[in-house]
mmCIF file of C-alpha atoms and ligand atoms in Angstrom:
data_model
loop_
_atom_site.group_PDB
_atom_site.id
_atom_site.type_symbol
_atom_site.label_atom_id
_atom_site.label_comp_id
_atom_site.label_asym_id
_atom_site.label_seq_id
_atom_site.Cartn_x
_atom_site.Cartn_y
_atom_site.Cartn_z
ATOM 1 C CA MET A 1 1.244 -20.421 -12.555
ATOM 2 C CA THR A 2 0.714 -20.240 -8.802
ATOM 3 C CA TYR A 3 0.893 -16.760 -7.284
ATOM 4 C CA LEU A 4 1.749 -16.445 -3.601
ATOM 5 C CA ILE A 5 0.329 -13.065 -2.550
ATOM 6 C CA THR A 6 1.527 -11.941 0.868
ATOM 7 C CA GLY A 7 -0.467 -9.253 2.707
ATOM 8 C CA GLY A 8 -3.420 -10.200 0.497
ATOM 9 C CA ALA A 9 -5.960 -9.478 3.238
ATOM 10 C CA GLY A 10 -4.934 -5.810 3.350
ATOM 11 C CA PHE A 11 -5.981 -2.887 1.181
ATOM 12 C CA ILE A 12 -3.866 -3.109 -1.988
ATOM 13 C CA GLY A 13 -3.072 -6.818 -1.620
ATOM 14 C CA GLY A 14 -6.811 -7.524 -1.282
ATOM 15 C CA ASN A 15 -7.602 -5.521 -4.397
ATOM 16 C CA PHE A 16 -4.783 -7.348 -6.233
ATOM 17 C CA VAL A 17 -6.229 -10.715 -5.171
ATOM 18 C CA HIS A 18 -9.650 -9.660 -6.542
ATOM 19 C CA TYR A 19 -8.035 -8.508 -9.793
ATOM 20 C CA MET A 20 -5.956 -11.661 -10.310
ATOM 21 C CA ALA A 21 -8.908 -13.883 -9.346
ATOM 22 C CA SER A 22 -10.917 -12.195 -12.108
ATOM 23 C CA LYS A 23 -8.201 -13.442 -14.487
ATOM 24 C CA ASN A 24 -8.567 -16.976 -13.074
ATOM 25 C CA ALA A 25 -5.010 -17.083 -11.741
ATOM 26 C CA LYS A 26 -4.147 -19.767 -9.150
ATOM 27 C CA ILE A 27 -3.757 -17.793 -5.943
ATOM 28 C CA VAL A 28 -2.465 -18.542 -2.460
ATOM 29 C CA VAL A 29 -2.941 -15.637 -0.053
ATOM 30 C CA LEU A 30 -0.608 -15.479 2.954
ATOM 31 C CA ASP A 31 -1.418 -12.968 5.675
ATOM 32 C CA LYS A 32 -0.770 -12.612 9.408
ATOM 33 C CA LEU A 33 -4.111 -10.823 9.840
ATOM 34 C CA THR A 34 -2.728 -7.943 11.870
ATOM 35 C CA TYR A 35 -5.114 -5.087 12.741
ATOM 36 C CA ALA A 36 -4.898 -4.147 9.023
ATOM 37 C CA GLY A 37 -5.731 -7.578 7.621
ATOM 38 C CA ASN A 38 -9.354 -8.518 7.151
ATOM 39 C CA LEU A 39 -10.733 -11.808 5.837
ATOM 40 C CA GLU A 40 -13.993 -10.063 4.911
ATOM 41 C CA THR A 41 -12.041 -8.328 2.139
ATOM 42 C CA LEU A 42 -11.462 -11.748 0.574
ATOM 43 C CA GLU A 43 -15.062 -12.950 1.026
ATOM 44 C CA PRO A 44 -16.114 -12.170 -2.601
ATOM 45 C CA VAL A 45 -13.314 -14.419 -3.981
ATOM 46 C CA ARG A 46 -13.096 -17.065 -1.238
ATOM 47 C CA ASP A 47 -13.943 -19.938 -3.627
ATOM 48 C CA LYS A 48 -11.159 -18.936 -5.995
ATOM 49 C CA ILE A 49 -8.228 -18.725 -3.579
ATOM 50 C CA THR A 50 -6.391 -20.623 -0.855
ATOM 51 C CA PHE A 51 -5.810 -18.639 2.333
ATOM 52 C CA VAL A 52 -2.973 -19.326 4.799
ATOM 53 C CA LYS A 53 -2.573 -17.391 8.045
ATOM 54 C CA ALA A 54 1.153 -16.856 8.671
ATOM 55 C CA ASP A 55 3.793 -14.288 9.567
ATOM 56 C CA ILE A 56 6.328 -13.551 6.803
ATOM 57 C CA CYS A 57 9.009 -13.342 9.528
ATOM 58 C CA ASP A 58 8.370 -16.954 10.580
ATOM 59 C CA ARG A 59 10.997 -18.882 8.569
ATOM 60 C CA ASN A 60 9.673 -22.356 9.430
ATOM 61 C CA ALA A 61 6.107 -21.467 8.507
ATOM 62 C CA ILE A 62 7.248 -19.855 5.251
ATOM 63 C CA ASP A 63 9.326 -22.924 4.340
ATOM 64 C CA ARG A 64 6.308 -25.184 4.946
ATOM 65 C CA ILE A 65 4.064 -22.950 2.817
ATOM 66 C CA PHE A 66 6.571 -22.907 -0.069
ATOM 67 C CA GLU A 67 6.949 -26.715 0.154
ATOM 68 C CA GLU A 68 3.203 -27.264 0.121
ATOM 69 C CA HIS A 69 2.075 -24.690 -2.454
ATOM 70 C CA LYS A 70 5.147 -24.455 -4.726
ATOM 71 C CA PRO A 71 4.604 -20.867 -5.896
ATOM 72 C CA ASP A 72 5.957 -19.740 -9.281
ATOM 73 C CA VAL A 73 5.667 -16.049 -8.381
ATOM 74 C CA VAL A 74 5.713 -14.262 -5.005
ATOM 75 C CA VAL A 75 4.224 -10.766 -4.735
ATOM 76 C CA ASN A 76 5.047 -9.174 -1.388
ATOM 77 C CA PHE A 77 2.424 -6.693 -0.166
ATOM 78 C CA ALA A 78 2.810 -7.736 3.493
ATOM 79 C CA ALA A 79 3.977 -4.761 5.506
ATOM 80 C CA GLU A 80 3.309 -2.373 8.307
ATOM 81 C CA SER A 81 2.098 0.484 6.118
ATOM 82 C CA HIS A 82 1.055 3.477 8.224
ATOM 83 C CA VAL A 83 3.556 6.329 8.667
ATOM 84 C CA ASP A 84 1.962 7.614 11.909
ATOM 85 C CA ARG A 85 2.172 4.163 13.516
ATOM 86 C CA SER A 86 5.851 3.939 12.510
ATOM 87 C CA ILE A 87 6.516 7.187 14.380
ATOM 88 C CA ASP A 88 4.697 5.743 17.407
ATOM 89 C CA ASN A 89 6.449 2.331 17.334
ATOM 90 C CA PRO A 90 9.177 1.708 14.724
ATOM 91 C CA GLY A 91 10.288 -1.789 15.828
ATOM 92 C CA VAL A 92 7.575 -3.831 14.170
ATOM 93 C CA PHE A 93 8.158 -1.921 10.904
ATOM 94 C CA LEU A 94 11.768 -3.084 10.750
ATOM 95 C CA GLN A 95 10.792 -6.609 11.681
ATOM 96 C CA THR A 96 8.021 -7.096 9.118
ATOM 97 C CA ASN A 97 9.149 -4.807 6.324
ATOM 98 C CA VAL A 98 12.837 -5.760 6.300
ATOM 99 C CA ILE A 99 13.282 -9.145 7.980
ATOM 100 C CA GLY A 100 9.984 -10.417 6.524
ATOM 101 C CA ALA A 101 11.142 -9.503 3.015
ATOM 102 C CA GLN A 102 14.465 -11.266 3.653
ATOM 103 C CA VAL A 103 12.737 -14.446 4.853
ATOM 104 C CA LEU A 104 10.566 -14.488 1.698
ATOM 105 C CA MET A 105 13.554 -13.943 -0.600
ATOM 106 C CA ASP A 106 15.522 -16.695 1.176
ATOM 107 C CA ALA A 107 12.562 -19.014 0.583
ATOM 108 C CA CYS A 108 12.517 -17.969 -3.096
ATOM 109 C CA ARG A 109 16.142 -19.074 -3.345
ATOM 110 C CA LYS A 110 15.795 -22.249 -1.300
ATOM 111 C CA HIS A 111 12.644 -23.647 -2.920
ATOM 112 C CA ALA A 112 13.328 -22.817 -6.557
ATOM 113 C CA PRO A 113 12.841 -26.010 -8.606
ATOM 114 C CA ASP A 114 15.453 -24.915 -11.170
ATOM 115 C CA GLY A 115 17.938 -23.545 -8.642
ATOM 116 C CA LEU A 116 17.635 -20.066 -10.181
ATOM 117 C CA GLY A 117 15.172 -18.614 -7.701
ATOM 118 C CA ILE A 118 11.430 -18.039 -7.678
ATOM 119 C CA ARG A 119 10.271 -14.746 -9.194
ATOM 120 C CA PHE A 120 9.901 -12.187 -6.390
ATOM 121 C CA HIS A 121 8.117 -8.857 -6.715
ATOM 122 C CA GLN A 122 8.571 -6.344 -3.914
ATOM 123 C CA VAL A 123 5.759 -3.813 -3.584
ATOM 124 C CA GLY A 124 7.569 -0.626 -2.663
ATOM 125 C CA THR A 125 6.589 2.984 -2.203
ATOM 126 C CA ASP A 126 7.455 6.431 -3.568
ATOM 127 C CA GLU A 127 8.144 7.490 0.043
ATOM 128 C CA VAL A 128 11.655 6.033 -0.294
ATOM 129 C CA TYR A 129 12.588 9.137 -2.332
ATOM 130 C CA GLY A 130 11.764 11.524 0.525
ATOM 131 C CA ASP A 131 9.839 14.624 -0.516
ATOM 132 C CA LEU A 132 9.836 17.351 -3.161
ATOM 133 C CA PRO A 133 9.412 21.102 -2.599
ATOM 134 C CA LEU A 134 5.920 22.564 -2.959
ATOM 135 C CA ASP A 135 7.149 25.377 -5.224
ATOM 136 C CA ARG A 136 8.921 23.209 -7.842
ATOM 137 C CA PRO A 137 6.138 21.511 -9.835
ATOM 138 C CA ASP A 138 8.723 20.671 -12.498
ATOM 139 C CA LEU A 139 10.438 18.150 -10.161
ATOM 140 C CA LEU A 140 9.200 14.537 -10.164
ATOM 141 C CA PHE A 141 10.554 11.288 -8.682
ATOM 142 C CA THR A 142 12.260 9.081 -11.275
ATOM 143 C CA GLU A 143 13.721 5.647 -10.596
ATOM 144 C CA ASP A 144 17.143 7.356 -10.392
ATOM 145 C CA THR A 145 16.134 9.852 -7.691
ATOM 146 C CA PRO A 146 18.368 9.148 -4.652
ATOM 147 C CA LEU A 147 16.724 7.402 -1.697
ATOM 148 C CA HIS A 148 16.241 9.922 1.110
ATOM 149 C CA THR A 149 13.779 8.645 3.677
ATOM 150 C CA SER A 150 11.902 10.663 6.312
ATOM 151 C CA SER A 151 10.002 8.201 8.535
ATOM 152 C CA PRO A 152 10.792 4.832 10.112
ATOM 153 C CA TYR A 153 8.200 3.411 7.694
ATOM 154 C CA SER A 154 9.903 4.754 4.567
ATOM 155 C CA ALA A 155 13.353 3.805 5.907
ATOM 156 C CA SER A 156 12.174 0.220 6.396
ATOM 157 C CA LYS A 157 10.701 0.121 2.875
ATOM 158 C CA ALA A 158 13.938 1.500 1.403
ATOM 159 C CA ALA A 159 15.920 -1.175 3.263
ATOM 160 C CA ALA A 160 13.711 -3.893 1.758
ATOM 161 C CA ASP A 161 14.169 -2.473 -1.758
ATOM 162 C CA LEU A 162 17.939 -2.391 -1.350
ATOM 163 C CA LEU A 163 17.948 -5.938 -0.008
ATOM 164 C CA ALA A 164 15.916 -7.097 -3.022
ATOM 165 C CA LEU A 165 18.417 -5.454 -5.401
ATOM 166 C CA ALA A 166 21.284 -7.026 -3.423
ATOM 167 C CA TYR A 167 19.678 -10.491 -3.689
ATOM 168 C CA HIS A 168 19.385 -9.968 -7.430
ATOM 169 C CA ARG A 169 22.984 -8.892 -7.900
ATOM 170 C CA THR A 170 24.567 -11.364 -5.472
ATOM 171 C CA TYR A 171 22.385 -14.461 -5.860
ATOM 172 C CA LYS A 172 20.761 -13.681 -9.249
ATOM 173 C CA LEU A 173 17.319 -13.877 -7.615
ATOM 174 C CA PRO A 174 14.786 -12.746 -10.252
ATOM 175 C CA VAL A 175 13.342 -9.699 -8.506
ATOM 176 C CA THR A 176 11.398 -6.650 -9.634
ATOM 177 C CA ILE A 177 10.379 -3.669 -7.511
ATOM 178 C CA SER A 178 7.521 -1.206 -7.947
ATOM 179 C CA ARG A 179 7.319 2.144 -6.155
ATOM 180 C CA CYS A 180 3.820 3.524 -6.189
ATOM 181 C CA SER A 181 2.292 6.786 -5.041
ATOM 182 C CA ASN A 182 -0.718 7.072 -2.704
ATOM 183 C CA ASN A 183 -3.537 4.635 -3.485
ATOM 184 C CA TYR A 184 -7.226 5.053 -2.750
ATOM 185 C CA GLY A 185 -10.285 2.893 -3.350
ATOM 186 C CA PRO A 186 -12.350 0.116 -1.727
ATOM 187 C CA TYR A 187 -11.144 -1.820 1.356
ATOM 188 C CA HIS A 188 -8.760 0.979 2.467
ATOM 189 C CA PHE A 189 -8.247 0.861 6.241
ATOM 190 C CA PRO A 190 -9.843 3.953 7.840
ATOM 191 C CA GLU A 191 -6.624 5.155 9.490
ATOM 192 C CA LYS A 192 -5.391 6.597 6.153
ATOM 193 C CA LEU A 193 -6.427 10.040 4.921
ATOM 194 C CA ILE A 194 -9.231 9.322 2.426
ATOM 195 C CA PRO A 195 -11.089 6.499 4.236
ATOM 196 C CA LEU A 196 -10.575 8.223 7.623
ATOM 197 C CA MET A 197 -12.159 11.416 6.349
ATOM 198 C CA ILE A 198 -15.086 9.526 4.776
ATOM 199 C CA ALA A 199 -15.682 7.429 7.921
ATOM 200 C CA ASN A 200 -15.420 10.416 10.269
ATOM 201 C CA ALA A 201 -17.706 12.570 8.127
ATOM 202 C CA LEU A 202 -20.296 9.782 8.002
ATOM 203 C CA SER A 203 -20.049 9.362 11.786
ATOM 204 C CA GLY A 204 -20.339 13.132 12.415
ATOM 205 C CA LYS A 205 -16.799 13.242 13.884
ATOM 206 C CA SER A 206 -14.242 15.984 13.224
ATOM 207 C CA LEU A 207 -11.835 15.597 10.297
ATOM 208 C CA PRO A 208 -8.244 15.983 11.596
ATOM 209 C CA VAL A 209 -6.119 17.786 8.990
ATOM 210 C CA TYR A 210 -2.394 17.884 9.807
ATOM 211 C CA GLY A 211 -0.778 21.335 9.778
ATOM 212 C CA LYS A 212 -2.399 23.592 7.180
ATOM 213 C CA GLY A 213 -3.429 20.731 4.887
ATOM 214 C CA GLU A 214 -1.062 21.993 2.182
ATOM 215 C CA ASN A 215 0.974 18.788 1.771
ATOM 216 C CA VAL A 216 0.613 17.226 -1.659
ATOM 217 C CA ARG A 217 0.188 13.569 -2.602
ATOM 218 C CA ASP A 218 -0.097 11.955 -6.066
ATOM 219 C CA TRP A 219 -3.274 9.819 -5.837
ATOM 220 C CA LEU A 220 -3.871 6.665 -7.874
ATOM 221 C CA TYR A 221 -6.975 4.471 -7.965
ATOM 222 C CA VAL A 222 -5.969 1.108 -6.492
ATOM 223 C CA GLU A 223 -7.068 -0.958 -9.499
ATOM 224 C CA ASP A 224 -4.618 0.964 -11.679
ATOM 225 C CA HIS A 225 -1.827 -0.003 -9.266
ATOM 226 C CA CYS A 226 -2.903 -3.671 -9.462
ATOM 227 C CA LYS A 227 -2.811 -3.581 -13.272
ATOM 228 C CA ALA A 228 0.654 -2.027 -13.183
ATOM 229 C CA ILE A 229 2.009 -4.806 -10.936
ATOM 230 C CA ASP A 230 0.473 -7.469 -13.176
ATOM 231 C CA LEU A 231 2.148 -5.833 -16.177
ATOM 232 C CA ILE A 232 5.533 -5.747 -14.410
ATOM 233 C CA LEU A 233 5.145 -9.461 -13.617
ATOM 234 C CA GLU A 234 4.457 -10.149 -17.285
ATOM 235 C CA ARG A 235 6.770 -7.716 -19.049
ATOM 236 C CA GLY A 236 9.016 -6.040 -16.484
ATOM 237 C CA LYS A 237 12.773 -6.448 -16.757
ATOM 238 C CA ILE A 238 14.330 -8.529 -13.982
ATOM 239 C CA GLY A 239 16.439 -6.487 -11.545
ATOM 240 C CA GLU A 240 14.607 -3.248 -12.387
ATOM 241 C CA VAL A 241 12.600 -0.699 -10.399
ATOM 242 C CA TYR A 242 9.353 0.789 -11.805
ATOM 243 C CA ASN A 243 7.700 3.938 -10.473
ATOM 244 C CA ILE A 244 3.884 3.983 -10.613
ATOM 245 C CA GLY A 245 1.842 7.169 -10.323
ATOM 246 C CA GLY A 246 -1.147 8.893 -11.781
ATOM 247 C CA HIS A 247 0.021 12.490 -12.471
ATOM 248 C CA ASN A 248 -2.671 13.465 -10.004
ATOM 249 C CA GLU A 249 -1.183 15.780 -7.384
ATOM 250 C CA MET A 250 -3.610 17.167 -4.831
ATOM 251 C CA ARG A 251 -3.361 19.081 -1.555
ATOM 252 C CA ASN A 252 -4.780 17.243 1.460
ATOM 253 C CA ILE A 253 -7.191 20.065 2.262
ATOM 254 C CA ASP A 254 -8.656 19.960 -1.258
ATOM 255 C CA ILE A 255 -9.262 16.217 -0.932
ATOM 256 C CA VAL A 256 -10.972 16.719 2.430
ATOM 257 C CA ARG A 257 -13.220 19.485 1.039
ATOM 258 C CA LEU A 258 -14.110 17.326 -1.953
ATOM 259 C CA ILE A 259 -15.121 14.406 0.290
ATOM 260 C CA LEU A 260 -17.292 16.700 2.422
ATOM 261 C CA ALA A 261 -18.961 18.102 -0.709
ATOM 262 C CA GLU A 262 -19.542 14.590 -2.092
ATOM 263 C CA LEU A 263 -21.208 13.562 1.188
ATOM 264 C CA GLY A 264 -23.138 16.827 1.597
ATOM 265 C CA LYS A 265 -21.421 17.514 4.952
ATOM 266 C CA PRO A 266 -20.319 20.938 6.274
ATOM 267 C CA GLU A 267 -16.722 22.198 6.206
ATOM 268 C CA SER A 268 -17.131 23.063 9.891
ATOM 269 C CA LEU A 269 -16.221 19.395 10.538
ATOM 270 C CA ILE A 270 -12.600 20.162 9.551
ATOM 271 C CA ALA A 271 -10.217 20.411 12.536
ATOM 272 C CA TYR A 272 -6.640 21.560 11.935
ATOM 273 C CA VAL A 273 -4.407 19.546 14.283
ATOM 274 C CA ALA A 274 -0.689 19.376 15.102
ATOM 275 C CA ASP A 275 1.430 18.353 12.127
ATOM 276 C CA ARG A 276 2.973 14.887 11.635
ATOM 277 C CA ALA A 277 6.641 14.782 12.771
ATOM 278 C CA GLY A 278 8.947 14.905 9.737
ATOM 279 C CA HIS A 279 5.917 15.351 7.456
ATOM 280 C CA ASP A 280 6.865 14.967 3.769
ATOM 281 C CA LEU A 281 5.746 18.003 1.759
ATOM 282 C CA ARG A 282 5.062 16.652 -1.681
ATOM 283 C CA TYR A 283 5.222 13.395 -3.640
ATOM 284 C CA ALA A 284 5.015 13.283 -7.423
ATOM 285 C CA ILE A 285 5.899 10.400 -9.714
ATOM 286 C CA ASP A 286 7.332 10.328 -13.204
ATOM 287 C CA PRO A 287 5.745 7.104 -14.524
ATOM 288 C CA SER A 288 7.367 7.148 -17.981
ATOM 289 C CA LYS A 289 9.374 3.942 -17.444
ATOM 290 C CA ILE A 290 6.282 1.827 -16.778
ATOM 291 C CA GLY A 291 4.490 3.865 -19.459
ATOM 292 C CA ALA A 292 6.976 2.395 -21.944
ATOM 293 C CA LEU A 293 5.645 -1.078 -20.997
ATOM 294 C CA GLY A 294 2.178 0.092 -22.053
ATOM 295 C CA TRP A 295 0.690 1.168 -18.695
ATOM 296 C CA LEU A 296 -1.493 4.216 -18.269
ATOM 297 C CA PRO A 297 -3.771 5.051 -15.337
ATOM 298 C CA GLN A 298 -7.360 4.460 -16.433
ATOM 299 C CA THR A 299 -9.463 5.928 -13.608
ATOM 300 C CA PRO A 300 -9.479 9.731 -13.374
ATOM 301 C CA PHE A 301 -9.591 11.048 -9.802
ATOM 302 C CA SER A 302 -13.019 12.663 -10.362
ATOM 303 C CA VAL A 303 -14.429 9.192 -11.145
ATOM 304 C CA GLY A 304 -12.359 7.203 -8.619
ATOM 305 C CA ILE A 305 -13.250 9.375 -5.638
ATOM 306 C CA LYS A 306 -16.980 9.105 -6.398
ATOM 307 C CA LYS A 307 -16.650 5.305 -6.701
ATOM 308 C CA THR A 308 -14.723 5.222 -3.422
ATOM 309 C CA VAL A 309 -17.213 7.360 -1.473
ATOM 310 C CA ALA A 310 -20.068 5.243 -2.884
ATOM 311 C CA TRP A 311 -18.263 2.059 -1.798
ATOM 312 C CA TYR A 312 -17.911 3.316 1.806
ATOM 313 C CA LEU A 313 -21.587 4.279 1.819
ATOM 314 C CA GLU A 314 -22.624 0.853 0.517
ATOM 315 C CA ASN A 315 -20.225 -1.122 2.735
ATOM 316 C CA ARG A 316 -20.704 0.507 6.117
ATOM 317 C CA SER A 317 -20.503 -2.825 7.936
ATOM 318 C CA TRP A 318 -16.997 -3.494 6.506
ATOM 319 C CA TRP A 319 -15.475 -0.366 8.025
ATOM 320 C CA GLU A 320 -17.754 -0.021 11.054
ATOM 321 C CA ARG A 321 -16.581 -3.433 12.293
ATOM 322 C CA ILE A 322 -12.949 -2.257 11.962
ATOM 323 C CA VAL A 323 -13.492 1.011 13.812
ATOM 324 C CA THR A 324 -13.477 -0.817 17.157
ATOM 325 C CA GLY A 325 -11.058 -2.343 19.688
ATOM 326 C CA GLU A 326 -7.386 -1.856 18.805
ATOM 327 C CA TYR A 327 -8.262 0.895 16.352
ATOM 328 C CA ARG A 328 -10.148 2.912 18.968
ATOM 329 C CA GLU A 329 -7.133 2.754 21.295
ATOM 330 C CA TYR A 330 -4.820 3.820 18.457
ATOM 331 C CA TYR A 331 -7.139 6.687 17.517
ATOM 332 C CA ALA A 332 -7.339 7.965 21.097
ATOM 333 C CA ARG A 333 -3.534 7.782 21.460
ATOM 334 C CA MET A 334 -2.822 9.426 18.106
ATOM 335 C CA TYR A 335 -5.477 12.127 18.011
ATOM 336 C CA GLY A 336 -6.564 12.559 21.653
ATOM 337 C CA GLU A 337 -4.042 15.233 22.684
ATOM 338 C CA ARG A 338 -3.417 16.666 19.242
HETATM 339 P P1 LIG B 401 -2.279 -2.569 4.627
HETATM 340 O O1 LIG B 401 -1.742 -2.119 5.930
HETATM 341 O O2 LIG B 401 -3.679 -2.260 4.254
HETATM 342 O O3 LIG B 401 -2.121 -4.158 4.500
HETATM 343 C C1 LIG B 401 -0.977 -4.834 4.934
HETATM 344 C C2 LIG B 401 -1.308 -6.326 5.037
HETATM 345 O O4 LIG B 401 -0.128 -7.021 5.423
HETATM 346 C C3 LIG B 401 -2.387 -6.654 6.069
HETATM 347 O O5 LIG B 401 -3.314 -7.561 5.538
HETATM 348 C C4 LIG B 401 -1.598 -7.274 7.214
HETATM 349 O O6 LIG B 401 -2.352 -8.213 7.972
HETATM 350 C C5 LIG B 401 -0.457 -7.940 6.459
HETATM 351 N N1 LIG B 401 0.730 -8.117 7.308
HETATM 352 C C6 LIG B 401 1.317 -7.200 8.119
HETATM 353 N N2 LIG B 401 2.373 -7.753 8.750
HETATM 354 C C7 LIG B 401 2.474 -9.036 8.290
HETATM 355 C C8 LIG B 401 3.375 -10.096 8.550
HETATM 356 N N3 LIG B 401 4.390 -9.966 9.420
HETATM 357 N N4 LIG B 401 3.179 -11.276 7.904
HETATM 358 C C9 LIG B 401 2.145 -11.435 7.031
HETATM 359 N N5 LIG B 401 1.256 -10.469 6.778
HETATM 360 C C10 LIG B 401 1.422 -9.278 7.382
HETATM 361 O O7 LIG B 401 -1.260 -2.014 3.542
HETATM 362 P P2 LIG B 401 -1.527 -1.483 2.046
HETATM 363 O O8 LIG B 401 -1.864 -0.061 2.095
HETATM 364 O O9 LIG B 401 -2.406 -2.448 1.357
HETATM 365 O O10 LIG B 401 -0.045 -1.595 1.463
HETATM 366 C C11 LIG B 401 0.400 -2.826 0.877
HETATM 367 C C12 LIG B 401 1.825 -2.641 0.398
HETATM 368 O O11 LIG B 401 1.879 -1.576 -0.558
HETATM 369 C C13 LIG B 401 2.789 -2.240 1.515
HETATM 370 O O12 LIG B 401 4.008 -2.887 1.269
HETATM 371 C C14 LIG B 401 2.960 -0.735 1.352
HETATM 372 O O13 LIG B 401 4.228 -0.343 1.795
HETATM 373 C C15 LIG B 401 2.823 -0.594 -0.156
HETATM 374 N N6 LIG B 401 2.305 0.700 -0.648
HETATM 375 C C16 LIG B 401 1.152 1.228 -0.153
HETATM 376 C C17 LIG B 401 0.633 2.405 -0.704
HETATM 377 C C18 LIG B 401 -0.668 3.002 -0.211
HETATM 378 O O14 LIG B 401 -1.029 4.092 -0.657
HETATM 379 N N7 LIG B 401 -1.411 2.367 0.669
HETATM 380 C C19 LIG B 401 1.303 3.024 -1.760
HETATM 381 C C20 LIG B 401 2.502 2.459 -2.227
HETATM 382 C C21 LIG B 401 2.972 1.274 -1.675
HETATM 383 O O1 LIG B 402 3.040 7.457 -1.040
HETATM 384 C C1 LIG B 402 2.759 6.126 -0.746
HETATM 385 C C2 LIG B 402 2.398 5.980 0.705
HETATM 386 O O2 LIG B 402 1.123 6.576 0.877
HETATM 387 C C3 LIG B 402 2.388 4.523 1.173
HETATM 388 O O3 LIG B 402 3.686 4.007 1.093
HETATM 389 C C4 LIG B 402 1.860 4.397 2.600
HETATM 390 O O4 LIG B 402 1.742 3.051 2.964
HETATM 391 C C5 LIG B 402 0.500 5.063 2.664
HETATM 392 O O5 LIG B 402 -0.006 5.015 3.990
HETATM 393 C C6 LIG B 402 0.575 6.505 2.175
HETATM 394 O O6 LIG B 402 1.350 7.328 3.083
HETATM 395 P P1 LIG B 402 0.897 8.813 3.477
HETATM 396 O O7 LIG B 402 1.562 9.169 4.736
HETATM 397 O O8 LIG B 402 1.028 9.741 2.320
HETATM 398 O O9 LIG B 402 -0.685 8.529 3.669
HETATM 399 P P2 LIG B 402 -1.726 8.987 4.794
HETATM 400 O O10 LIG B 402 -3.077 8.578 4.291
HETATM 401 O O11 LIG B 402 -1.331 8.562 6.148
HETATM 402 O O12 LIG B 402 -1.627 10.570 4.719
HETATM 403 C C7 LIG B 402 -1.859 11.266 3.511
HETATM 404 C C8 LIG B 402 -1.672 12.754 3.802
HETATM 405 O O13 LIG B 402 -2.734 13.182 4.663
HETATM 406 C C9 LIG B 402 -0.390 13.074 4.533
HETATM 407 O O14 LIG B 402 0.113 14.319 4.070
HETATM 408 C C10 LIG B 402 -0.812 13.199 5.998
HETATM 409 C C11 LIG B 402 -2.225 13.719 5.887
HETATM 410 N N1 LIG B 402 -3.159 13.290 6.981
HETATM 411 C C12 LIG B 402 -3.240 11.962 7.262
HETATM 412 C C13 LIG B 402 -4.072 11.519 8.274
HETATM 413 C C14 LIG B 402 -4.162 10.048 8.611
HETATM 414 C C15 LIG B 402 -3.919 14.219 7.650
HETATM 415 O O15 LIG B 402 -3.863 15.431 7.360
HETATM 416 N N2 LIG B 402 -4.752 13.784 8.657
HETATM 417 C C16 LIG B 402 -4.844 12.472 9.008
HETATM 418 O O16 LIG B 402 -5.596 12.154 9.959
#
């Protein structure tokens, strides 16, 4: 089996490549290496994979890659993934997240040796369901929750999911979709909440908390997400959507305080800043459908957050090299006037 893993130089894709390499799978990683892609993430497995630099929107390049590597399975992690950047500049989100997914699915149809289509897994997000109220802990997102997006990012991800379901129904393309909650762990780009707070605390910078820090996310250790995707590839039903989440709802401010305590840094570093436009209040996943396939999250948050903080302490060069250039400009634009 040859796995084509797009976006494999990013956070979750990179962790998935590590996980599948540990199972000795044959892996081709395809990544455009945008600001979020980093070949250093793949350094520990470089002898076990083939890497191709390409844009998933580039039809000719994708055709050549499918002809050369003949994948049996395509797992699409490639995306613009940061909500704040989508508010700043939505265009590239539509291009990569929607058109890129279409180009990959067209290639899965065109290059299928049996004419039935190459297996395509779309890595989606729980953000497609919009948000839940803070005062209704009984409400959770199921796969039947209506799509109700808030940001250009989540709208683009919802469009890709719908396109994948349309390709399944119309062309019988063998697709599956997973919708996961917030991930954390090693190799997470320090523009997202947890790695940003760790990096800023270690650099003695302020920790920008949006609004009152009361928004809730359902955090899952990234390796548990990788295992869930692998399970869907093995046992998931074609044409189906699977929610993935850890039953681990936490307020942003509590996460930030925990990180400061773990690093022995003072809470005076916290700076409350202007809220994100359209900020979703709460995400919470009902993972019973994937639970029925035999999946359970294995890393409790208390363990995962310690492992994550330790990783950022031990791998300073990985994130310090990123916190330069384009990222500095983005940070100044996003947080400068806030
Ligand atoms: P990331 O931003 O860390 O990585 C994205 C990767 O895609 C990068 O390596 C980047 O270079 C690559 N890429 C971007 N545009 C590309 C293009 N046009 N062609 C080829 N490669 C391109 O993202 P992530 O956090 O690892 O998220 C991966 C996927 O998982 C995304 O689809 C995201 O929507 C989804 N997701 C993320 C989370 C989360 O908490 N981070 C949760 C649920 C779902
Ligand atoms: O739920 C899955 C989604 O989780 C993924 O689809 C996205 O790709 C991923 O980026 C993530 O989206 P969020 O918007 O939830 O993640 P982010 O880390 O950007 O923010 C988490 C929470 O922290 C959110 O309520 C906003 C808040 N926040 C974020 C940043 C960057 C702050 O308070 N301050 C910050 O500086």
